PDB file of C-alpha atoms in Angstrom:
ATOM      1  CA  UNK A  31      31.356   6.443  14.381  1.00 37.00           C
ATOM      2  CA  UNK A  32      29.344   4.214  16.944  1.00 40.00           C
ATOM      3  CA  UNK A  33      26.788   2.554  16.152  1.00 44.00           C
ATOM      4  CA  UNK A  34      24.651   3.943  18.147  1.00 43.00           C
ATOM      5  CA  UNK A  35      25.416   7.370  16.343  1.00 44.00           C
ATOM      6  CA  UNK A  36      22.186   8.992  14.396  1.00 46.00           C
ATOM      7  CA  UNK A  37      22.700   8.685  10.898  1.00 53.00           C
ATOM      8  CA  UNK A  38      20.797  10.806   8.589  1.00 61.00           C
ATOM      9  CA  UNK A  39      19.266   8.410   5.751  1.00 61.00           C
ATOM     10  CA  UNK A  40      17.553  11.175   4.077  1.00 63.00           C
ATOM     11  CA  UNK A  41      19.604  10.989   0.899  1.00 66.00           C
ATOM     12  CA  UNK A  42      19.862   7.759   0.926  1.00 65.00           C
ATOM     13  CA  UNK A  43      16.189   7.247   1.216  1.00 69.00           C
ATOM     14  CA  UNK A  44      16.007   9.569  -1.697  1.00 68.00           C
ATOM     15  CA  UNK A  45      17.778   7.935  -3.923  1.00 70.00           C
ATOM     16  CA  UNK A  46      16.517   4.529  -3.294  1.00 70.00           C
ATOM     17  CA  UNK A  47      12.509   5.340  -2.916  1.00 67.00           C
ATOM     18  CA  UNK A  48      10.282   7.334  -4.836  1.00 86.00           C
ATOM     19  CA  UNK A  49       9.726  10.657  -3.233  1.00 91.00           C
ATOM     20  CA  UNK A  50       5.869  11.798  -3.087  1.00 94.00           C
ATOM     21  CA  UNK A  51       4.586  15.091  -1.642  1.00 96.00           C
ATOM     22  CA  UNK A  52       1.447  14.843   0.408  1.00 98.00           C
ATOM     23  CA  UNK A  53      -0.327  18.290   1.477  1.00 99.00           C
ATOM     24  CA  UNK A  54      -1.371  19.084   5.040  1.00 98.00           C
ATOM     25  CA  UNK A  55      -4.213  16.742   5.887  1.00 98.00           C
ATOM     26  CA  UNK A  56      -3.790  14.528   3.102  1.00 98.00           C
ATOM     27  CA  UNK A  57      -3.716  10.643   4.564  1.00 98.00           C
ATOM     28  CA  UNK A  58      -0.729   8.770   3.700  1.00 98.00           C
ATOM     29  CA  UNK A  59      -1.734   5.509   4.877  1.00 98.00           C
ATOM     30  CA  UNK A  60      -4.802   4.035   7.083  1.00 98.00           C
ATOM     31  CA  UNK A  61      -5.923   2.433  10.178  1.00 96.00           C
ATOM     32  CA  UNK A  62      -6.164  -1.454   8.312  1.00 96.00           C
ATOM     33  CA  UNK A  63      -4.623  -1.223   5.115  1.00 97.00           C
ATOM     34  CA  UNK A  64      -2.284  -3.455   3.959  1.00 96.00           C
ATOM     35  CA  UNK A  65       1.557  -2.171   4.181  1.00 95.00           C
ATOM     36  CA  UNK A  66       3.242  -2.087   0.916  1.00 94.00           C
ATOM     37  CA  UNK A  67       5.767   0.594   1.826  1.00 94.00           C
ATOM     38  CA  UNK A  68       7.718   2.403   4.764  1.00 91.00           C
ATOM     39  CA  UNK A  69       8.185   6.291   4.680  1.00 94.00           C
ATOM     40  CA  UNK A  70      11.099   9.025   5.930  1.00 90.00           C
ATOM     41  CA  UNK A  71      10.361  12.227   6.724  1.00 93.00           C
ATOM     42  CA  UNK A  72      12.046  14.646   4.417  1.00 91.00           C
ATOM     43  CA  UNK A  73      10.645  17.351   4.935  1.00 94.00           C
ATOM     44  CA  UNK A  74       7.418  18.767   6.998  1.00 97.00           C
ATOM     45  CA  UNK A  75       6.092  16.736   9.373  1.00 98.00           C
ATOM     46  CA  UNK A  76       3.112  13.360   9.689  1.00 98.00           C
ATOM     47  CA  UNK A  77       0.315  12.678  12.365  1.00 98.00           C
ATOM     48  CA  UNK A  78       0.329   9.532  13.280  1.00 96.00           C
ATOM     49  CA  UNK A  79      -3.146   8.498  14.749  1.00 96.00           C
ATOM     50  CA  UNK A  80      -5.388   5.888  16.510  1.00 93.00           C
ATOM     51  CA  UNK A  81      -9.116   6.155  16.389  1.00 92.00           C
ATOM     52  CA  UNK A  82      -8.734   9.825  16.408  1.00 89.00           C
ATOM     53  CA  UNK A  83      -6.209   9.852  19.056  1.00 92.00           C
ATOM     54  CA  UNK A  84      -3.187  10.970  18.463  1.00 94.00           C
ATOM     55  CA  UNK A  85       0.151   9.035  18.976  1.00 92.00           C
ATOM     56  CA  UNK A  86       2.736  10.993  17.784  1.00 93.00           C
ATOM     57  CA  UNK A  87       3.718  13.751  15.357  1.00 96.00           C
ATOM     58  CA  UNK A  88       7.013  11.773  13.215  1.00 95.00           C
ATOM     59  CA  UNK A  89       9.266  14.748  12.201  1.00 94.00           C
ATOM     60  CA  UNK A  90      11.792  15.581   9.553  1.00 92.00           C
ATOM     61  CA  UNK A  91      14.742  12.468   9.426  1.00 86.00           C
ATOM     62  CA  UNK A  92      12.221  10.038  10.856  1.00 88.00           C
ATOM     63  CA  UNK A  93      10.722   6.895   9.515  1.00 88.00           C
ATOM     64  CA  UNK A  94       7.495   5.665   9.970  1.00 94.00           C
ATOM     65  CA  UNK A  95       5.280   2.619   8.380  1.00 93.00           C
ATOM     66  CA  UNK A  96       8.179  -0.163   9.635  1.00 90.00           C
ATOM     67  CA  UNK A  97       6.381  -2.688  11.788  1.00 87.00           C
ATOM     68  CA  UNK A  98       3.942  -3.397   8.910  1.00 89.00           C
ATOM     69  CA  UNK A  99       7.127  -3.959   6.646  1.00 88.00           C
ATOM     70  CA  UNK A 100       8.132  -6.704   9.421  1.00 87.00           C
ATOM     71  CA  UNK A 101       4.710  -8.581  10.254  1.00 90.00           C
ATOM     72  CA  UNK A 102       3.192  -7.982   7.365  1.00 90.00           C
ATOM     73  CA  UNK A 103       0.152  -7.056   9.260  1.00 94.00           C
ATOM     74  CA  UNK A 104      -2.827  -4.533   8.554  1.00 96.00           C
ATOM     75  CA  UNK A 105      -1.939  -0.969   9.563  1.00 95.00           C
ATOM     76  CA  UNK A 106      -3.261  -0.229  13.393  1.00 92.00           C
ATOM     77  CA  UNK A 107      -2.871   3.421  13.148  1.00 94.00           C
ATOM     78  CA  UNK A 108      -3.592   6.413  10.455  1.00 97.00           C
ATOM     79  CA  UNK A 109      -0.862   8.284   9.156  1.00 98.00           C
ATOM     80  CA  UNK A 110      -1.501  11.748   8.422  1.00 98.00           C
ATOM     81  CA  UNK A 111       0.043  14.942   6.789  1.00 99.00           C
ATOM     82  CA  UNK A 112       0.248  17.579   9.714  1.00 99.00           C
ATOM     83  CA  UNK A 113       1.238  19.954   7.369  1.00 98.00           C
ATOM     84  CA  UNK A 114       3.007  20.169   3.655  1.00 98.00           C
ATOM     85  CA  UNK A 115       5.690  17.325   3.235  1.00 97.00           C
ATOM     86  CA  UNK A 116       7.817  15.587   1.360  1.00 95.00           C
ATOM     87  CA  UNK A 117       8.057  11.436   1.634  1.00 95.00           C
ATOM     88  CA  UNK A 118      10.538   8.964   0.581  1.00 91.00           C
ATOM     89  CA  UNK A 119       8.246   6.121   0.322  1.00 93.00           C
ATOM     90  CA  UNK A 120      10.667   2.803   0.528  1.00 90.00           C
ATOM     91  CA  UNK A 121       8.746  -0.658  -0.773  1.00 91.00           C
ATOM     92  CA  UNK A 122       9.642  -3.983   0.822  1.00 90.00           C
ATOM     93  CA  UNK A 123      12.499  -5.348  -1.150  1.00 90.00           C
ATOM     94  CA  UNK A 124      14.397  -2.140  -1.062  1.00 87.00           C
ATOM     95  CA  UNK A 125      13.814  -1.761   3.135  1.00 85.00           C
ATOM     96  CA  UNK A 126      15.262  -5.576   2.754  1.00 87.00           C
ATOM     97  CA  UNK A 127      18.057  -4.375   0.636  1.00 86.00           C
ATOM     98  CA  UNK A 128      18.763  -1.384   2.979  1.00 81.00           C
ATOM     99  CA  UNK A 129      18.598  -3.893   6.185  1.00 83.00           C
ATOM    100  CA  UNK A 130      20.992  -7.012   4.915  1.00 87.00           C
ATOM    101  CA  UNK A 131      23.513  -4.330   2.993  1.00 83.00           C
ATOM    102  CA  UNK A 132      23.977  -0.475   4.443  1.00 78.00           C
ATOM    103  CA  UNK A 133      25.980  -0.425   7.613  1.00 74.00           C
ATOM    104  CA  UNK A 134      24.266   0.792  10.571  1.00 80.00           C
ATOM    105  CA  UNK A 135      20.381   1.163   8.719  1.00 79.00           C
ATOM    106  CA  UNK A 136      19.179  -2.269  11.304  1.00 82.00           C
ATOM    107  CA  UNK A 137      20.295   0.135  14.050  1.00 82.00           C
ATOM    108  CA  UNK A 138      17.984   2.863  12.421  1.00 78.00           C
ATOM    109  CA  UNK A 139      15.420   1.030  12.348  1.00 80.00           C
ATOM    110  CA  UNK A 140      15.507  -0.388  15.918  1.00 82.00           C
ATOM    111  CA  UNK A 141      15.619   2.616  17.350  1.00 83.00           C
ATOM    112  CA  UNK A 142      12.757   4.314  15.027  1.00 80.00           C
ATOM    113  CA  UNK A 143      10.554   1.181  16.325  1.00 82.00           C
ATOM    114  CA  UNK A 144      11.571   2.013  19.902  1.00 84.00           C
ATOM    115  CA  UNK A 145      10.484   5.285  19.228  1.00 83.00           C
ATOM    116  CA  UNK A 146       6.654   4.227  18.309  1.00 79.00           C
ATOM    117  CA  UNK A 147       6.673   1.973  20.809  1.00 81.00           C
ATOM    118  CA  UNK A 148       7.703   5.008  23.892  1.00 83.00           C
ATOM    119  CA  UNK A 149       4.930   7.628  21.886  1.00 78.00           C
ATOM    120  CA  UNK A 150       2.235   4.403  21.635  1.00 76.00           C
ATOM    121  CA  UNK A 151       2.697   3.677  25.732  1.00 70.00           C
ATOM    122  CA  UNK A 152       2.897   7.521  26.415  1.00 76.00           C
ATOM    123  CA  UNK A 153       0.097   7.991  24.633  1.00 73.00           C
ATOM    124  CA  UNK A 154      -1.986   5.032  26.147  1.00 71.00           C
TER     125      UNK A 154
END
């Protein structure tokens, strides 16, 4: 495998986070709140928005809610149900556990972030 390959961290994810539903329109997290957790898509799909802009729609296998694990900074955009889904919702010392000891999950994660960042300057 390179590591560059796209590794699915779906089980993984749910088996190390707690795994919360959320129904279509239901807010996961918002513009300004403080970031406690980071999510993967299992199943369905989440809005991700900006003063009622949207961003980007983060599908099934993708992870959102990262940078705010990093910077510890409020939340700068809205995360939204788009329609029924299923979370993994990973807290901070288990994203640091998953970083310093499962090969290949830093590579995940840098690409996920360089994912935001191409929808964000799309977007803009």
């Amino acid at each position: 495998m390179n590591m560059h390959d796209p590794i699915d961290f779906r089980e993984f994810a749910r088996a190390l986070g707690t795994v919360v539903d959320y129904a279509t329109g239901n807010t996961v997290f918002s513009e300004g709140d403080t970031p406690r957790y980071m999510y993967i898509v299992l199943a369905g799909s989440v809005d991700i928005v900006h003063r009622d802009k949207l961003i980007e729609t983060i599908a099934q296998g993708d992870a959102f809610g990262i940078l705010g694990l990093l910077d510890e900074q409020p939340r700068t955009v809205t995360a939204r149900a788009k329609e029924n889904c299923e979370l993994a919702v990973i807290e901070r010392k288990k994203f640091r556990y998953m970083v310093e000891e499962v090969p290949n999950f830093v590579w995940y994660v840098m690409d996920e972030l360089a994912q935001r960042l191409r929808s964000t300057n799309a977007a803009l």
